[in-house]
Amino acid sequence: MSVSHLRSFAILASLLASFANAKAEEPVLNVYNWSDYVAKDTLERFTKETGIKVKYDVYDSNEVLDTKLMTGKSGYDLVFPSATPFFAQQVKAGAYLKLDKKKLPNAVGLDKMVMANLTRSDPGNEYGLPYMMAATGIGYNVEKVKSLLPDSPIGSWKMLFQPAVLEKLKSCGVSLLDTPTEVIPAMLAYQKRNPVSENPEDLDAAVAELISLRKYYKYIHSSKYINDLANGEICVALGYAGDLVQARARGKEGKKKQEIAIFIPKEGAEVNIDVMAIPKDAKHPENAHRFIDFLLRPDVIADITNETGYANAVLASSKFIAPEIKSDPVIYPPAESQAKLFTMPVASKDYERSRARAWTKFRTAKK
Ligand code: SPD
């Protein structure tokens, strides 16, 4: 074979290889995200721009996502775990593919402080980029609470945990999130203990008090409260700030017109960053990179913030965010409330096991 033949052969081989690569990924993307976490037209816009069809499933708890990921065969190309403790543990367990930053040009616009914060879960920011951020707070029905308990302790965890308050509000419905990583720290903050304590005594005290209050909670669920608050089915809920903002908006728009107010408890509350990450077994990592980069576009992410009530970390999105969203202290807490927010550290395996057992005891306690 002559040199020129060899050269043509090499060119043909490389053309075929790149064609095979381009063909390797079918135009499909399997996304697993929290419910109520994109704007109405986000997926449609992406498909229109790229031709990639999005199969979109939702969950409402980190625990559910974690169980799927840990089987090693989630079937998803992109997921949105919370930075701590879940994403941090999953990174350690090798659950994700390294991101290819060359394919993510919009990542340069991310807030450096948020990126620095994420290095606690993902040293070097190799496996995940920030999607949305929020504190955990309390939403309540202004009229119903006022009529049952005019001097209710608005602004405090007492609204959810003080027996005298619950005694009054039980009849209009009180709900909790279905996760120990939110409820136990909230109870510890109410008890004036360290909310991120790993001390078994603190855990016992928190769970004993929760069990004694079990009869007051209408249900424990992590997404049902949005519509139920909006419809007047419940009157107080522990929820993620953005979800509570959505409940407030739906309450205004709904036929029954419920006025919902929200606060982040003054004793301190949990805050978290949800992250975009590609599971190791993803079949469409190229498409996942394209979707992440699309979500990091200032106009795209601003629409999501405007519709969902969650803050994002793309600095240039600010000019597209509605003024009433930007100035909402529940979505963008002012410095003095920010100082009281805390994030959950990665706990020891022993503590996690005890917390999981304690949670089951509470969930199944007699009402
Ligand atoms: N509907 C979107 C819910 C997002 C919840 N993020 C979880 C934060 C955990 N602290």
PDB file of C-alpha atoms and ligand atoms in Angstrom, residues 34-37 62 82 136 182 240 243 270 272 274 310, ligand 1:
ATOM      1  CA  TRP A  34     -37.476  17.137  41.614  1.00  0.00           C
ATOM      2  CA  SER A  35     -41.149  17.822  40.891  1.00  0.00           C
ATOM      3  CA  ASP A  36     -42.144  21.462  40.215  1.00  0.00           C
ATOM      4  CA  TYR A  37     -38.576  22.406  39.324  1.00  0.00           C
ATOM      5  CA  ASN A  62     -33.250  12.779  47.973  1.00  0.00           C
ATOM      6  CA  SER A  82     -28.946  18.130  47.039  1.00  0.00           C
ATOM      7  CA  THR A 136     -36.489  25.227  54.244  1.00  0.00           C
ATOM      8  CA  GLU A 182     -34.987  18.285  57.166  1.00  0.00           C
ATOM      9  CA  TYR A 240     -38.872  23.997  50.568  1.00  0.00           C
ATOM     10  CA  ASP A 243     -42.385  25.102  46.704  1.00  0.00           C
ATOM     11  CA  GLU A 270     -31.481  24.475  56.582  1.00  0.00           C
ATOM     12  CA  ASN A 272     -29.227  23.579  50.277  1.00  0.00           C
ATOM     13  CA  ASP A 274     -29.384  21.193  44.303  1.00  0.00           C
ATOM     14  CA  TYR A 310     -36.016  29.049  43.569  1.00  0.00           C
TER      15      TYR A 310
HETATM   16  N1  SPD B   1     -39.796  21.121  44.047  1.00  0.00           N
HETATM   17  C1  SPD B   1     -38.390  21.264  44.163  1.00  0.00           C
HETATM   18  C2  SPD B   1     -37.873  20.814  45.485  1.00  0.00           C
HETATM   19  C3  SPD B   1     -36.424  21.049  45.622  1.00  0.00           C
HETATM   20  C4  SPD B   1     -35.967  20.616  46.928  1.00  0.00           C
HETATM   21  N2  SPD B   1     -34.623  20.683  47.105  1.00  0.00           N
HETATM   22  C5  SPD B   1     -34.179  19.914  48.193  1.00  0.00           C
HETATM   23  C6  SPD B   1     -33.398  20.682  49.152  1.00  0.00           C
HETATM   24  C7  SPD B   1     -33.018  19.822  50.339  1.00  0.00           C
HETATM   25  N3  SPD B   1     -32.679  20.630  51.461  1.00  0.00           N
END
